[in-house]
Short mmCIF file of C-alpha atoms and ligand atoms in Angstrom, two decimals:
data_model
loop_
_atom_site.label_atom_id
_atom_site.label_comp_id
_atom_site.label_asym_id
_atom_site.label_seq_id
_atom_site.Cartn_x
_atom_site.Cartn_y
_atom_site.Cartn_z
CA UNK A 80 0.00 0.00 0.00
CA UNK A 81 1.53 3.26 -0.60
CA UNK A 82 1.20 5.15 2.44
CA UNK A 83 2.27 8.57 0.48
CA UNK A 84 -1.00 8.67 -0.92
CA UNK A 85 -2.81 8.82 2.11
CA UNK A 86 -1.38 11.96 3.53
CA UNK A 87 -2.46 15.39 3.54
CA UNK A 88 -1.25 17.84 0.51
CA UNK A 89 -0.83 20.54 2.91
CA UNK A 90 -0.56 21.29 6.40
CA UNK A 91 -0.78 24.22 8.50
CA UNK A 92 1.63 24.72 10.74
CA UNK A 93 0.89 27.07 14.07
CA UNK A 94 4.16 28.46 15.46
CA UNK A 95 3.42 28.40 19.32
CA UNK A 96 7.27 29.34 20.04
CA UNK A 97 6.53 32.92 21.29
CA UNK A 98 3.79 31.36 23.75
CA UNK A 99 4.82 27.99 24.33
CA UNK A 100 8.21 28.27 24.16
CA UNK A 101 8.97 30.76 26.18
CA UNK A 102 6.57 30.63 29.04
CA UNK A 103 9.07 28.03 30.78
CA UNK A 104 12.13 29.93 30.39
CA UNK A 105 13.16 31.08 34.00
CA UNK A 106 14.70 34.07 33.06
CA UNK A 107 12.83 37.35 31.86
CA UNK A 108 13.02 37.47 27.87
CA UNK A 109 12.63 41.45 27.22
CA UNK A 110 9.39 42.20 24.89
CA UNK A 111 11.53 43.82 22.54
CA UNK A 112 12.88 40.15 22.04
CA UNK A 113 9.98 38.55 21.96
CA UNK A 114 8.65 41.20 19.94
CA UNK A 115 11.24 40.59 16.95
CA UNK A 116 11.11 36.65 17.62
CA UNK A 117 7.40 37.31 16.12
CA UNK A 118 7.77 39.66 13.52
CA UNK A 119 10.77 36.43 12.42
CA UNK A 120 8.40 34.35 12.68
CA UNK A 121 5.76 36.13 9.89
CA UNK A 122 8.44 36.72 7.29
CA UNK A 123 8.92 32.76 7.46
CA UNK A 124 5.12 32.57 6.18
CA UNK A 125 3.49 31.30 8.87
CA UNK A 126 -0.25 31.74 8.96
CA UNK A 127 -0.83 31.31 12.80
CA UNK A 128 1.38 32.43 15.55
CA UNK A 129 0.79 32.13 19.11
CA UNK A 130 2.20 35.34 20.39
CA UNK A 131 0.89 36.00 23.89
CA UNK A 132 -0.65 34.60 27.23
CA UNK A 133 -3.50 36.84 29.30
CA UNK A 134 -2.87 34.68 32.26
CA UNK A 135 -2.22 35.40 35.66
CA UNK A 136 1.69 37.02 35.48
CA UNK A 137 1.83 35.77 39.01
CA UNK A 138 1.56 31.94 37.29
CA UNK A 139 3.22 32.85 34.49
CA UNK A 140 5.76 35.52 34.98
CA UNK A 141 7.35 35.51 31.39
CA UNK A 142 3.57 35.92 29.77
CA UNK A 143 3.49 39.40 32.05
CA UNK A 144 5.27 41.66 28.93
CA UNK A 145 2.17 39.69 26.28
CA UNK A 146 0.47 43.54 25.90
CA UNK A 147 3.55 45.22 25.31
CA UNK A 148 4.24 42.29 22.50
CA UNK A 149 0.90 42.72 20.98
CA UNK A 150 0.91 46.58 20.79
CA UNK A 151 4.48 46.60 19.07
CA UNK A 152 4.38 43.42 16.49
CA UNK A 153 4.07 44.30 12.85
CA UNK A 154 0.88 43.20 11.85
CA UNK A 155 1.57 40.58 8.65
CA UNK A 156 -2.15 40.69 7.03
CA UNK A 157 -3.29 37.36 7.28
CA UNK A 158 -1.74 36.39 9.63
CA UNK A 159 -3.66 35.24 12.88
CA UNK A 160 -2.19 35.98 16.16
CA UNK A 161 -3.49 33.84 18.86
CA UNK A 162 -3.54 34.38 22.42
CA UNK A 163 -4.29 32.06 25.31
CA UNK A 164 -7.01 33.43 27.82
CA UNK A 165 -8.54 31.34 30.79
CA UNK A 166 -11.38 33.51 31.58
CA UNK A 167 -12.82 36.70 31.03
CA UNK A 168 -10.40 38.39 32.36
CA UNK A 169 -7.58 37.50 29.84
CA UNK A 170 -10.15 37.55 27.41
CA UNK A 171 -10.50 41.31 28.13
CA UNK A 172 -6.82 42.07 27.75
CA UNK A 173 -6.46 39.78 24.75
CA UNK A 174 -9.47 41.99 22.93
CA UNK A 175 -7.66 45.05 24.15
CA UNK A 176 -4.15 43.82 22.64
CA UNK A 177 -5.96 43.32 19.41
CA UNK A 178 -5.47 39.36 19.14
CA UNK A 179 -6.90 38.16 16.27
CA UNK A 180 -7.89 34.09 18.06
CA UNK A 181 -8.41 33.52 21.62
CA UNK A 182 -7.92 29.94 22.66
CA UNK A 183 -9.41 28.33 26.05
CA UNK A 184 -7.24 25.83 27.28
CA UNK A 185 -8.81 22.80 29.08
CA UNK A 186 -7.17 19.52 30.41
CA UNK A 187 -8.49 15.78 29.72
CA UNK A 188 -7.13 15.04 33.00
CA UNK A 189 -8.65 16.30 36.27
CA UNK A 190 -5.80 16.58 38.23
CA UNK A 191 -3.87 18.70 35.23
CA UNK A 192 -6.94 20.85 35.52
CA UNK A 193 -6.33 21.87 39.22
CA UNK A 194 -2.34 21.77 38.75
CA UNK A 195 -2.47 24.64 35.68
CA UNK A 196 -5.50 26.71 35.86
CA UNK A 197 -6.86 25.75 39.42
CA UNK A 198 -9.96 24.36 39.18
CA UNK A 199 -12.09 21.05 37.69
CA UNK A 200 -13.01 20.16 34.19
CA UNK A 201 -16.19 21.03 34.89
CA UNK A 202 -15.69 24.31 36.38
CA UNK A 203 -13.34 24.85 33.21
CA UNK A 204 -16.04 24.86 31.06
CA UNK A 205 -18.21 27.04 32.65
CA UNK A 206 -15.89 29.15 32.74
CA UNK A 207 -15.22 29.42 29.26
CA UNK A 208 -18.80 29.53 28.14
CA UNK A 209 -18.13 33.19 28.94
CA UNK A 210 -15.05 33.46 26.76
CA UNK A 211 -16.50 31.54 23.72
CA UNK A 212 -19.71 33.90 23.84
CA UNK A 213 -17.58 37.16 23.93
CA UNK A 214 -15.25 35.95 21.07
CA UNK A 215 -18.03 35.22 19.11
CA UNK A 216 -19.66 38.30 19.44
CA UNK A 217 -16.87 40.30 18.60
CA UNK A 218 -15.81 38.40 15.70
CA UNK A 219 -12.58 36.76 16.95
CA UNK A 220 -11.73 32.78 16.02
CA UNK A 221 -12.00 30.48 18.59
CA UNK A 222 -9.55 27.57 20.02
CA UNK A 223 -9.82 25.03 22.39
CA UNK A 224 -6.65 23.13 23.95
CA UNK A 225 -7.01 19.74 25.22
CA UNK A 226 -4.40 19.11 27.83
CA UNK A 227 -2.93 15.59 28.87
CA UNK A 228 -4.69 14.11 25.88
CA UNK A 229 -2.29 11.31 26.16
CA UNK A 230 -1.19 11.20 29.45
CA UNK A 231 -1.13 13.33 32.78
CA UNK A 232 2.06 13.97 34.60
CA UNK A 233 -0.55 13.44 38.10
CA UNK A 234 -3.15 10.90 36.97
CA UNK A 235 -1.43 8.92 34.49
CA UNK A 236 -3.52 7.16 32.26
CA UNK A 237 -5.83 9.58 30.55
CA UNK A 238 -8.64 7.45 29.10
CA UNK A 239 -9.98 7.89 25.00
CA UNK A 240 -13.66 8.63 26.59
CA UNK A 241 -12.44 11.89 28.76
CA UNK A 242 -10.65 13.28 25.63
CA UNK A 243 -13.54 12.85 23.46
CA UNK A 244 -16.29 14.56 26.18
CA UNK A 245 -13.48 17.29 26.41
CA UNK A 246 -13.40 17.52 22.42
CA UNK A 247 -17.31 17.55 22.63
CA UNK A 248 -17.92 20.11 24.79
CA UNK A 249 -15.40 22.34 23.41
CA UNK A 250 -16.81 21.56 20.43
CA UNK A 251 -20.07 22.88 22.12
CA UNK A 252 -18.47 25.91 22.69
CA UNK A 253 -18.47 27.10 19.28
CA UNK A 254 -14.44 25.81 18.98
CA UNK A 255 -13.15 26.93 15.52
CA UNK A 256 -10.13 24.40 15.78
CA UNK A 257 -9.34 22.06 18.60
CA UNK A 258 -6.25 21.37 19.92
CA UNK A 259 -5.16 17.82 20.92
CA UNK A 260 -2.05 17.87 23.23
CA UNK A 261 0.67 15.81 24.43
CA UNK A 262 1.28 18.18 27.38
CA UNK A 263 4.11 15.82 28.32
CA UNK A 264 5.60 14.13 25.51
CA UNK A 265 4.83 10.65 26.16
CA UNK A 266 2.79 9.40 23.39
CA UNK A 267 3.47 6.77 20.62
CA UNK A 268 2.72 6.56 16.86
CA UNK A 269 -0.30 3.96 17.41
CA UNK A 270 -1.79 5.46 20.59
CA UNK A 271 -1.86 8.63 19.01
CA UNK A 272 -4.09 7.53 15.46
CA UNK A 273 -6.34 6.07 18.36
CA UNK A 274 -6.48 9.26 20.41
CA UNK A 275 -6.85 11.31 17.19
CA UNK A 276 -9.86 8.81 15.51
CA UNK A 277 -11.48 9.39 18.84
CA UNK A 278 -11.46 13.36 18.43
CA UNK A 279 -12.41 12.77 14.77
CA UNK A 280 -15.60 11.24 15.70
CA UNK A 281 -16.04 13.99 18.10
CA UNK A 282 -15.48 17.25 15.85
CA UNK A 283 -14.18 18.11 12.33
CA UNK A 284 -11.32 16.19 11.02
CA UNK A 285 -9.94 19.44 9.36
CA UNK A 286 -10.71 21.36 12.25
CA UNK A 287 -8.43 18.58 14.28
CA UNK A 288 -4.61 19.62 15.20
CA UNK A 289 -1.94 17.89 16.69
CA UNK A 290 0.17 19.72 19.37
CA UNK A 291 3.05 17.44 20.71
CA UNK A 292 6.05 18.02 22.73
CA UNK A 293 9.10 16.04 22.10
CA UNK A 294 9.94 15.02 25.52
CA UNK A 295 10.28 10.83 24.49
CA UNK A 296 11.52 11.94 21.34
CA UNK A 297 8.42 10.45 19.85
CA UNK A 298 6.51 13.87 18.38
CA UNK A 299 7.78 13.65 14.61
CA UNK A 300 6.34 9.82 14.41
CA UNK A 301 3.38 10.85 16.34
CA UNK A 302 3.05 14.17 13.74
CA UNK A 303 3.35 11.34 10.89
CA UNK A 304 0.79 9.11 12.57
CA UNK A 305 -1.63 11.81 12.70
CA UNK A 306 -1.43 12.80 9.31
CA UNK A 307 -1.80 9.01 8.28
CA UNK A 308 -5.19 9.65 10.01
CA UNK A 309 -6.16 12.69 8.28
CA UNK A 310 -4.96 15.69 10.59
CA UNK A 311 -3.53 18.64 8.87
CA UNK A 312 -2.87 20.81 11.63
CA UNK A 313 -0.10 20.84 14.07
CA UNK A 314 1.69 23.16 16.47
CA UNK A 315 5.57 23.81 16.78
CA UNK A 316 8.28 26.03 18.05
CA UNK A 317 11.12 27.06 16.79
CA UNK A 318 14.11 25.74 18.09
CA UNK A 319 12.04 23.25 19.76
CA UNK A 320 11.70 25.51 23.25
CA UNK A 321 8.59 25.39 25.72
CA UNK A 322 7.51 23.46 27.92
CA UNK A 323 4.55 24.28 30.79
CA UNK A 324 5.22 25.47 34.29
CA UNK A 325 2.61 22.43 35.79
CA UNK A 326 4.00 19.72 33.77
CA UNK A 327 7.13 19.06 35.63
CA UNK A 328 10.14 17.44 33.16
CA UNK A 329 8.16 17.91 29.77
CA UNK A 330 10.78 19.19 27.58
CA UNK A 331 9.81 21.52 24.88
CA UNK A 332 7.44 21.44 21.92
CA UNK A 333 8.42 19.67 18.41
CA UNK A 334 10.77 22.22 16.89
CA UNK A 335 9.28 23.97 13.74
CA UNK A 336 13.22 23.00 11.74
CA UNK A 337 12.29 19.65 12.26
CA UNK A 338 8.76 19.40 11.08
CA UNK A 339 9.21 21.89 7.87
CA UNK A 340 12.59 19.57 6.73
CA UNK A 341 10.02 16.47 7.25
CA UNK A 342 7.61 17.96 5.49
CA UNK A 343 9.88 19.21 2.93
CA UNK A 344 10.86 15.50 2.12
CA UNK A 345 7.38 14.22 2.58
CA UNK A 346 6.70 16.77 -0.52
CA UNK A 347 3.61 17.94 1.69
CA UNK A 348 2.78 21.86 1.25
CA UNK A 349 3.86 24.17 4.53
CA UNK A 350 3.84 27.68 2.72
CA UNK A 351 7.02 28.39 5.36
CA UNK A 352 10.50 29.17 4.51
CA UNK A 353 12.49 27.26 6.52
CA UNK A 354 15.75 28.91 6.07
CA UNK A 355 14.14 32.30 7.35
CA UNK A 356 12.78 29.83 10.51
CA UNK A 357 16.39 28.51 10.84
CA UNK A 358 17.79 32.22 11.06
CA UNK A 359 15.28 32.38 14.15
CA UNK A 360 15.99 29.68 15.72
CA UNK A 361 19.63 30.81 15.58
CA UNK A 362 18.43 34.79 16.60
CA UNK A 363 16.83 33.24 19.80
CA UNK A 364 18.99 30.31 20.89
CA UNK A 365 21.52 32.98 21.04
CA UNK A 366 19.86 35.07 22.73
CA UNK A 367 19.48 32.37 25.42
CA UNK A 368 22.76 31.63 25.85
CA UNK A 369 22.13 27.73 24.31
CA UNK A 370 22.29 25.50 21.76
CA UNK A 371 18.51 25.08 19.81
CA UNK A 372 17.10 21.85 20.14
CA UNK A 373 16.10 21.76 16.53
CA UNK A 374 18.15 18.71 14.89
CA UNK A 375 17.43 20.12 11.34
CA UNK A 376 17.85 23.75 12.68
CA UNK A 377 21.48 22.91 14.07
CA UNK A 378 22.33 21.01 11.30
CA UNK A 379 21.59 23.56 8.35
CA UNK A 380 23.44 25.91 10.33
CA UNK A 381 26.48 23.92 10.61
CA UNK A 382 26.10 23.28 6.79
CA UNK A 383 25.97 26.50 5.94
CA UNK A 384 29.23 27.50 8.35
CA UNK A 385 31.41 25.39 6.43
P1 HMG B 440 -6.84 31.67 40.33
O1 HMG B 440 -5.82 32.06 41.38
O2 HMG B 440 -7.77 30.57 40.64
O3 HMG B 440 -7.64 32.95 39.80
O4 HMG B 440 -6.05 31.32 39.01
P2 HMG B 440 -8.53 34.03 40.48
O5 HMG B 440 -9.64 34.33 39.54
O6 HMG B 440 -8.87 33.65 41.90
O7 HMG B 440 -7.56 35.32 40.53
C1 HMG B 440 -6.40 35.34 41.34
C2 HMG B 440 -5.52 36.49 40.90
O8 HMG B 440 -5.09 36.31 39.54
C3 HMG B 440 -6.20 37.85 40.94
O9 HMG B 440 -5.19 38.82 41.23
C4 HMG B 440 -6.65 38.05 39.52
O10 HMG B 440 -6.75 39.42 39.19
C5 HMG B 440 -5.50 37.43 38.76
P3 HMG B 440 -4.92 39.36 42.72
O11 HMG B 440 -6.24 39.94 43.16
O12 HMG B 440 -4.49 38.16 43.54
O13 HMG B 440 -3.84 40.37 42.53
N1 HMG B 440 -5.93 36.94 37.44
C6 HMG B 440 -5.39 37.33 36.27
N2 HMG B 440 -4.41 38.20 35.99
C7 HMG B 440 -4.13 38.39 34.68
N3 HMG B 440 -4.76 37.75 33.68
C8 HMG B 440 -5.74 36.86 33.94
C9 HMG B 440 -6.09 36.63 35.28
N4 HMG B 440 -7.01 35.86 35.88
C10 HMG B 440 -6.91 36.05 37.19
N5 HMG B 440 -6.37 36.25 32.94
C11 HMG B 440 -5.91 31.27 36.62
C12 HMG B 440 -6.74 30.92 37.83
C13 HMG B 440 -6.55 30.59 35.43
C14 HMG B 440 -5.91 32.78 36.41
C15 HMG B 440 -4.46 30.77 36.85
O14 HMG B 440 -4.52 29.43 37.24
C16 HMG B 440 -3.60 30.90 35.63
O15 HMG B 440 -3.26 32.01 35.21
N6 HMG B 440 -3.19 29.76 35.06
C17 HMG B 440 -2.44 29.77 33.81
C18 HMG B 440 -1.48 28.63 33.79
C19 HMG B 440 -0.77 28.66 32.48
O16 HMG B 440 -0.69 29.67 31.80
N7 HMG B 440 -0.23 27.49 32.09
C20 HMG B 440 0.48 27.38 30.85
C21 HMG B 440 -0.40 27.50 29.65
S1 HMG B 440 -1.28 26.00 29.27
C22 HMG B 440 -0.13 25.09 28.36
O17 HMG B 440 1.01 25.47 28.23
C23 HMG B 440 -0.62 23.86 27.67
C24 HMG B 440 -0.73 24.02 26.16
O18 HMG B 440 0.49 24.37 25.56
C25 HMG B 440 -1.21 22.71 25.55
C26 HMG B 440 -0.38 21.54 26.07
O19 HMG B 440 0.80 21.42 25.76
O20 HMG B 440 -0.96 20.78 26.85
C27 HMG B 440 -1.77 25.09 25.80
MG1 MG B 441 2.09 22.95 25.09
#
């Protein structure tokens, strides 16, 4: 059978770098960094990029500086810049700091729930009812992030019947795109078409992404898996940073490098130069003081040292 066939012609790729990436780093990234991490970012062609976090700065210290990002990026047209907002009150500043997607992030797992935004599933919900309403009304897309979708650093086991009520009510919600995460890294190739079929039956295949972080090393197979199974979505960060505060030892999301040279090979559509992604991977693993975590990212820039 030739697999080949079966995959998607194009995928969109959401850079969550900004947001994801650097919400874990310890020490304070300066918006004017952050700011030019993100205006990077657009020249490379992304269409989504997660640029800021109206949480709680005492949570999330490095999200604190998200208005002053906002206010000073250069607005690519097209592009959509998402922000993450837990209740109204994030959803306030995030419609003040002109973000163009809000996304609600839940958890499949109870006990992630209480670890990251302090309170049940349930509660969750209710809770965003509020958000979904407002973005609605004033025209903004709507995401939903699903947490622990295949695993819980607390509970474990996360079981294919809480992701799917989690995918149906945001789903209820009026969800434009649903997020389905591997908070922690841990999944694996088949567990992940099974997870994914599950959501499928739940909401939109096309309206289905993938978010993984690489922690087991397993996020490129499980990105491959996924589009075996129809999903054409998927987060990643450049240089493969991130990581989340209440997930203790998950290592960083898939980095972008990686995913584009896949892609590139896999002849599947991106619309993202990855040589302009590469240049920011460099711009902010230097800026950090590190080596990137991108394998592809390192090794075009070693290629094109010599
Ligand atoms: P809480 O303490 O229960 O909230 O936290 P509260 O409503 O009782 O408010 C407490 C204080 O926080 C008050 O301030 C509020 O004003 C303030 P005080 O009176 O003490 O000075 N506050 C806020 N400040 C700014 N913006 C807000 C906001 N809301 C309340 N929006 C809360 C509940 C949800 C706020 C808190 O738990 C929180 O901020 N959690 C965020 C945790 C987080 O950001 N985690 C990382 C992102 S999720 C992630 O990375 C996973 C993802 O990548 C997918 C995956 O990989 O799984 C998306
Ligand atoms: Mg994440």
């Amino acid at each position: 059978m030739n697999k080949q066939a079966s995959l998607p012609k194009q995928v969109k790729i959401v850079e969550v770098g900004p947001r994801d990436g650097l919400q874990n780093e310890k020490e304070n990234v300066p918006a004017d960094v952050k700011i030019e991490l993100v205006n990077r970012l657009a020249s490379a062609g992304f269409q989504n990029i997660e640029a800021a976090s109206f949480v709680s700065p005492k949570w999330v210290p490095q999200m604190a500086t998200s208005r002053d990002v906002m206010d000073a990026i250069v607005r690519k047209p097209g592009v959509i810049y998402s922000a993450l907002t837990p209740n109204m009150q994030g959803f306030e500043a995030a419609l003040a700091a002109r973000a163009d997607e809000v996304v609600i992030f839940g958890s499949a797992s109870e006990a992630f729930s209480q670890k990251n935004i302090n309170c049940s599933i349930a509660e969750s919900i209710a809770r965003f009812e509020g958000v979904a309403k407002a973005a609605k009304d004033n025209g903004l897309r709507l995401r939903g992030s699903i947490s622990c979708a295949f695993g819980c650093p607390y509970q474990g086991e996360v079981p294919l019947d809480a992701v799917a009520d989690v995918v149906g009510r945001m789903r209820d919600l009026g969800c434009d795109e649903i997020d389905i995460a591997d908070t922690i890294g841990v999944a694996t190739p088949r567990q992940t078409q099974a997870v994914m079929e599950r959501a499928a039956a739940a909401f939109r295949l096309d309206g289905l992404s993938g978010h993984f972080h690489d922690t087991y090393g397993q996020a490129l197979a499980n990105i491959y898996a996924s589009m075996e199974v129809g999903i054409a979505i998927f987060h990643s960060s450049v240089s493969g940073l991130g990581g989340c505060p209440y997930a203790k030892g998950a290592t960083g999301n898939v980095a972008t490098e990686d995913v584009l040279y896949m892609m590139q090979g896999l002849g599947v559509a991106t619309g993202i130069d990855l040589d302009i992604v590469v240049d920011a991977g460099q711009f902010i693993s230097q800026f950090l003081g590190r080596k990137g975590a991108s394998r592809a990212g390192n090794a075009i820039a070693a290629k094109r040292a010599n």
